[in-house]
Amino acid sequence: LVRPEAVRRLSVIQLAGLLEEDTTEFGMGMGDMAFNDVVEYFRQLERVVSQEDIVSFEEEYRGNPPEKSDLISFYHRFKGDLADVIAYIPYAEDDDMMRFRAILTREVQEKNLRPYEAFNAWKLDDQTLKNTPELMVPKKRITTQENNASFEALRAKIQDNRSK
């Protein structure tokens, strides 16, 4: 049996012009290229993601329209159960729950979202909603470099105190 996923991947490689059409039904014939050459070609197309890329994406994502769009999408997917929703929002932490509740409560009140029964336990009362800004994003996480720098500063301070 030939797996459909293997056939799809092989056809993508063929479309890229990397393989001849003489592939076997098992995907083993590789034309003029060896399998490792094809793998290496596609690896070169992909960029390695760095810690800085991840931090940069988080800063662009949190508190911005893509996050709100994902929040609304997962609200519908999980029919208002925020315990499930928060697990699917990138970079979401417990500190974000109040902000998410405020966003969704406002959307439900403005009739932009269907008021799912599961959300009734999560929605905010009017007074709390007034005091919760929608764009309140918890303070930035400390990066590994910042953490290392503050550790070094603390260590230097401790050593300085010991020498006194």
PDB file of C-alpha atoms in Angstrom:
ATOM      1  CA  LEU A   1       0.000   0.000   0.000  1.00  0.00           C
ATOM      2  CA  VAL A   2       1.153   3.508  -0.808  1.00  0.00           C
ATOM      3  CA  ARG A   3       0.423   6.100   1.843  1.00  0.00           C
ATOM      4  CA  PRO A   4      -1.377   9.200   0.466  1.00  0.00           C
ATOM      5  CA  GLU A   5       0.862  11.503   2.524  1.00  0.00           C
ATOM      6  CA  ALA A   6       3.990   9.985   0.955  1.00  0.00           C
ATOM      7  CA  VAL A   7       2.524  10.475  -2.529  1.00  0.00           C
ATOM      8  CA  ARG A   8       1.646  14.108  -1.724  1.00  0.00           C
ATOM      9  CA  ARG A   9       5.145  14.848  -0.431  1.00  0.00           C
ATOM     10  CA  LEU A  10       6.744  13.193  -3.430  1.00  0.00           C
ATOM     11  CA  SER A  11       4.581  15.209  -5.834  1.00  0.00           C
ATOM     12  CA  VAL A  12       5.647  18.438  -4.057  1.00  0.00           C
ATOM     13  CA  ILE A  13       9.275  17.467  -4.575  1.00  0.00           C
ATOM     14  CA  GLN A  14       8.577  16.646  -8.228  1.00  0.00           C
ATOM     15  CA  LEU A  15       6.854  20.001  -8.718  1.00  0.00           C
ATOM     16  CA  ALA A  16       9.947  21.693  -7.337  1.00  0.00           C
ATOM     17  CA  GLY A  17      11.797  20.073 -10.238  1.00  0.00           C
ATOM     18  CA  LEU A  18      14.106  18.100  -8.025  1.00  0.00           C
ATOM     19  CA  LEU A  19      13.085  14.606  -9.120  1.00  0.00           C
ATOM     20  CA  GLU A  20      12.505  12.897 -12.398  1.00  0.00           C
ATOM     21  CA  GLU A  21       9.105  11.403 -13.157  1.00  0.00           C
ATOM     22  CA  ASP A  22      10.505   7.859 -12.981  1.00  0.00           C
ATOM     23  CA  THR A  23       9.721   7.404  -9.288  1.00  0.00           C
ATOM     24  CA  THR A  24       8.424   4.017  -8.265  1.00  0.00           C
ATOM     25  CA  GLU A  25       5.059   3.435  -6.665  1.00  0.00           C
ATOM     26  CA  PHE A  26       6.823   3.202  -3.292  1.00  0.00           C
ATOM     27  CA  GLY A  27       8.493   6.588  -3.684  1.00  0.00           C
ATOM     28  CA  MET A  28      11.982   5.081  -3.819  1.00  0.00           C
ATOM     29  CA  GLY A  29      13.139   6.033  -7.311  1.00  0.00           C
ATOM     30  CA  MET A  30      14.850   9.384  -7.001  1.00  0.00           C
ATOM     31  CA  GLY A  31      15.802  10.296 -10.550  1.00  0.00           C
ATOM     32  CA  ASP A  32      19.182  12.014 -10.579  1.00  0.00           C
ATOM     33  CA  MET A  33      19.064  13.038  -6.934  1.00  0.00           C
ATOM     34  CA  ALA A  34      19.597  10.963  -3.841  1.00  0.00           C
ATOM     35  CA  PHE A  35      17.044  11.228  -1.055  1.00  0.00           C
ATOM     36  CA  ASN A  36      19.574  12.946   1.231  1.00  0.00           C
ATOM     37  CA  ASP A  37      20.127  15.612  -1.445  1.00  0.00           C
ATOM     38  CA  VAL A  38      16.406  16.360  -1.499  1.00  0.00           C
ATOM     39  CA  VAL A  39      16.270  16.548   2.300  1.00  0.00           C
ATOM     40  CA  GLU A  40      19.287  18.874   2.333  1.00  0.00           C
ATOM     41  CA  TYR A  41      17.692  21.096  -0.321  1.00  0.00           C
ATOM     42  CA  PHE A  42      14.564  21.584   1.775  1.00  0.00           C
ATOM     43  CA  ARG A  43      16.582  22.151   4.945  1.00  0.00           C
ATOM     44  CA  GLN A  44      18.348  25.009   3.195  1.00  0.00           C
ATOM     45  CA  LEU A  45      14.981  26.596   2.436  1.00  0.00           C
ATOM     46  CA  GLU A  46      14.093  26.685   6.132  1.00  0.00           C
ATOM     47  CA  ARG A  47      15.637  29.171   8.516  1.00  0.00           C
ATOM     48  CA  VAL A  48      16.656  28.103  12.005  1.00  0.00           C
ATOM     49  CA  VAL A  49      14.439  29.765  14.595  1.00  0.00           C
ATOM     50  CA  SER A  50      16.380  31.531  17.331  1.00  0.00           C
ATOM     51  CA  GLN A  51      15.398  32.511  20.866  1.00  0.00           C
ATOM     52  CA  GLU A  52      15.263  36.114  19.689  1.00  0.00           C
ATOM     53  CA  ASP A  53      12.783  35.151  16.932  1.00  0.00           C
ATOM     54  CA  ILE A  54      10.511  33.558  19.507  1.00  0.00           C
ATOM     55  CA  VAL A  55      10.671  36.558  21.847  1.00  0.00           C
ATOM     56  CA  SER A  56      10.073  38.946  18.943  1.00  0.00           C
ATOM     57  CA  PHE A  57       7.038  36.964  17.774  1.00  0.00           C
ATOM     58  CA  GLU A  58       5.622  36.920  21.305  1.00  0.00           C
ATOM     59  CA  GLU A  59       5.960  40.706  21.569  1.00  0.00           C
ATOM     60  CA  GLU A  60       4.185  41.163  18.223  1.00  0.00           C
ATOM     61  CA  TYR A  61       1.472  38.620  19.048  1.00  0.00           C
ATOM     62  CA  ARG A  62       0.391  39.269  22.635  1.00  0.00           C
ATOM     63  CA  GLY A  63      -2.234  41.979  23.016  1.00  0.00           C
ATOM     64  CA  ASN A  64      -2.574  42.459  19.267  1.00  0.00           C
ATOM     65  CA  PRO A  65      -5.224  41.528  16.653  1.00  0.00           C
ATOM     66  CA  PRO A  66      -3.790  38.050  15.860  1.00  0.00           C
ATOM     67  CA  GLU A  67      -4.110  37.049  19.516  1.00  0.00           C
ATOM     68  CA  LYS A  68      -7.670  38.366  19.680  1.00  0.00           C
ATOM     69  CA  SER A  69      -8.534  36.533  16.472  1.00  0.00           C
ATOM     70  CA  ASP A  70      -7.149  33.269  17.891  1.00  0.00           C
ATOM     71  CA  LEU A  71      -8.993  33.868  21.157  1.00  0.00           C
ATOM     72  CA  ILE A  72     -12.305  34.257  19.343  1.00  0.00           C
ATOM     73  CA  SER A  73     -11.615  31.273  17.108  1.00  0.00           C
ATOM     74  CA  PHE A  74     -10.849  28.998  20.073  1.00  0.00           C
ATOM     75  CA  TYR A  75     -13.812  30.444  21.997  1.00  0.00           C
ATOM     76  CA  HIS A  76     -16.036  29.056  19.237  1.00  0.00           C
ATOM     77  CA  ARG A  77     -14.092  25.811  18.915  1.00  0.00           C
ATOM     78  CA  PHE A  78     -14.434  25.049  22.642  1.00  0.00           C
ATOM     79  CA  LYS A  79     -17.915  26.559  22.957  1.00  0.00           C
ATOM     80  CA  GLY A  80     -16.862  29.161  25.513  1.00  0.00           C
ATOM     81  CA  ASP A  81     -14.878  26.939  27.891  1.00  0.00           C
ATOM     82  CA  LEU A  82     -11.883  29.135  28.698  1.00  0.00           C
ATOM     83  CA  ALA A  83     -10.058  26.325  30.497  1.00  0.00           C
ATOM     84  CA  ASP A  84      -9.593  24.736  27.067  1.00  0.00           C
ATOM     85  CA  VAL A  85      -9.198  28.014  25.179  1.00  0.00           C
ATOM     86  CA  ILE A  86      -6.210  29.221  27.193  1.00  0.00           C
ATOM     87  CA  ALA A  87      -4.340  25.995  26.462  1.00  0.00           C
ATOM     88  CA  TYR A  88      -4.396  26.784  22.723  1.00  0.00           C
ATOM     89  CA  ILE A  89      -3.440  30.467  22.755  1.00  0.00           C
ATOM     90  CA  PRO A  90       0.301  30.869  22.134  1.00  0.00           C
ATOM     91  CA  TYR A  91       2.174  32.353  25.093  1.00  0.00           C
ATOM     92  CA  ALA A  92      -0.967  32.440  27.247  1.00  0.00           C
ATOM     93  CA  GLU A  93      -0.394  32.354  30.979  1.00  0.00           C
ATOM     94  CA  ASP A  94      -2.682  32.412  33.987  1.00  0.00           C
ATOM     95  CA  ASP A  95      -2.117  36.179  34.205  1.00  0.00           C
ATOM     96  CA  ASP A  96      -3.854  36.544  30.826  1.00  0.00           C
ATOM     97  CA  MET A  97      -7.126  34.991  31.972  1.00  0.00           C
ATOM     98  CA  MET A  98      -8.697  38.231  33.231  1.00  0.00           C
ATOM     99  CA  ARG A  99      -7.760  40.022  29.996  1.00  0.00           C
ATOM    100  CA  PHE A 100      -9.206  37.197  27.888  1.00  0.00           C
ATOM    101  CA  ARG A 101     -12.380  37.194  29.965  1.00  0.00           C
ATOM    102  CA  ALA A 102     -12.740  40.961  29.461  1.00  0.00           C
ATOM    103  CA  ILE A 103     -12.251  40.702  25.687  1.00  0.00           C
ATOM    104  CA  LEU A 104     -14.787  37.898  25.330  1.00  0.00           C
ATOM    105  CA  THR A 105     -17.319  39.441  27.725  1.00  0.00           C
ATOM    106  CA  ARG A 106     -17.265  42.680  25.703  1.00  0.00           C
ATOM    107  CA  GLU A 107     -17.651  40.747  22.442  1.00  0.00           C
ATOM    108  CA  VAL A 108     -20.627  38.814  23.851  1.00  0.00           C
ATOM    109  CA  GLN A 109     -22.248  42.011  25.194  1.00  0.00           C
ATOM    110  CA  GLU A 110     -21.814  43.700  21.811  1.00  0.00           C
ATOM    111  CA  LYS A 111     -23.434  40.627  20.247  1.00  0.00           C
ATOM    112  CA  ASN A 112     -20.335  39.873  18.158  1.00  0.00           C
ATOM    113  CA  LEU A 113     -20.073  36.448  19.784  1.00  0.00           C
ATOM    114  CA  ARG A 114     -22.596  33.806  20.629  1.00  0.00           C
ATOM    115  CA  PRO A 115     -22.998  33.523  24.432  1.00  0.00           C
ATOM    116  CA  TYR A 116     -22.155  29.856  25.023  1.00  0.00           C
ATOM    117  CA  GLU A 117     -23.452  28.367  28.250  1.00  0.00           C
ATOM    118  CA  ALA A 118     -19.933  27.312  29.335  1.00  0.00           C
ATOM    119  CA  PHE A 119     -18.831  30.941  29.160  1.00  0.00           C
ATOM    120  CA  ASN A 120     -21.413  32.062  31.747  1.00  0.00           C
ATOM    121  CA  ALA A 121     -19.108  30.820  34.500  1.00  0.00           C
ATOM    122  CA  TRP A 122     -16.238  32.886  33.059  1.00  0.00           C
ATOM    123  CA  LYS A 123     -17.793  36.169  31.972  1.00  0.00           C
ATOM    124  CA  LEU A 124     -17.159  39.269  34.020  1.00  0.00           C
ATOM    125  CA  ASP A 125     -19.726  41.408  35.814  1.00  0.00           C
ATOM    126  CA  ASP A 126     -20.081  45.021  34.651  1.00  0.00           C
ATOM    127  CA  GLN A 127     -18.053  46.533  37.512  1.00  0.00           C
ATOM    128  CA  THR A 128     -15.079  44.215  37.009  1.00  0.00           C
ATOM    129  CA  LEU A 129     -15.320  44.700  33.255  1.00  0.00           C
ATOM    130  CA  LYS A 130     -15.061  48.495  33.666  1.00  0.00           C
ATOM    131  CA  ASN A 131     -11.839  48.090  35.645  1.00  0.00           C
ATOM    132  CA  THR A 132     -10.217  45.602  33.265  1.00  0.00           C
ATOM    133  CA  PRO A 133      -8.598  47.149  30.191  1.00  0.00           C
ATOM    134  CA  GLU A 134      -8.772  44.921  27.147  1.00  0.00           C
ATOM    135  CA  LEU A 135      -5.192  45.576  26.099  1.00  0.00           C
ATOM    136  CA  MET A 136      -3.690  44.907  29.514  1.00  0.00           C
ATOM    137  CA  VAL A 137      -0.796  42.599  28.673  1.00  0.00           C
ATOM    138  CA  PRO A 138       1.203  41.150  31.570  1.00  0.00           C
ATOM    139  CA  LYS A 139       4.725  42.452  31.864  1.00  0.00           C
ATOM    140  CA  LYS A 140       7.298  41.088  29.468  1.00  0.00           C
ATOM    141  CA  ARG A 141       8.946  37.811  30.339  1.00  0.00           C
ATOM    142  CA  ILE A 142      12.618  37.944  31.132  1.00  0.00           C
ATOM    143  CA  THR A 143      14.743  36.497  28.338  1.00  0.00           C
ATOM    144  CA  THR A 144      17.509  34.006  29.003  1.00  0.00           C
ATOM    145  CA  GLN A 145      20.137  36.679  28.353  1.00  0.00           C
ATOM    146  CA  GLU A 146      18.475  39.121  30.754  1.00  0.00           C
ATOM    147  CA  ASN A 147      18.134  36.362  33.323  1.00  0.00           C
ATOM    148  CA  ASN A 148      21.832  35.458  32.977  1.00  0.00           C
ATOM    149  CA  ALA A 149      22.828  39.129  33.256  1.00  0.00           C
ATOM    150  CA  SER A 150      20.775  39.635  36.418  1.00  0.00           C
ATOM    151  CA  PHE A 151      22.190  36.411  37.862  1.00  0.00           C
ATOM    152  CA  GLU A 152      25.714  37.636  37.204  1.00  0.00           C
ATOM    153  CA  ALA A 153      24.893  40.990  38.824  1.00  0.00           C
ATOM    154  CA  LEU A 154      23.441  39.233  41.873  1.00  0.00           C
ATOM    155  CA  ARG A 155      26.459  36.947  42.128  1.00  0.00           C
ATOM    156  CA  ALA A 156      28.824  39.930  41.933  1.00  0.00           C
ATOM    157  CA  LYS A 157      26.851  41.708  44.671  1.00  0.00           C
ATOM    158  CA  ILE A 158      26.980  38.641  46.927  1.00  0.00           C
ATOM    159  CA  GLN A 159      30.720  38.287  46.398  1.00  0.00           C
ATOM    160  CA  ASP A 160      31.183  41.995  47.101  1.00  0.00           C
ATOM    161  CA  ASN A 161      29.185  41.682  50.349  1.00  0.00           C
ATOM    162  CA  ARG A 162      31.279  38.668  51.421  1.00  0.00           C
ATOM    163  CA  SER A 163      34.494  40.603  50.962  1.00  0.00           C
ATOM    164  CA  LYS A 164      33.330  43.395  53.304  1.00  0.00           C
TER     165      LYS A 164
END
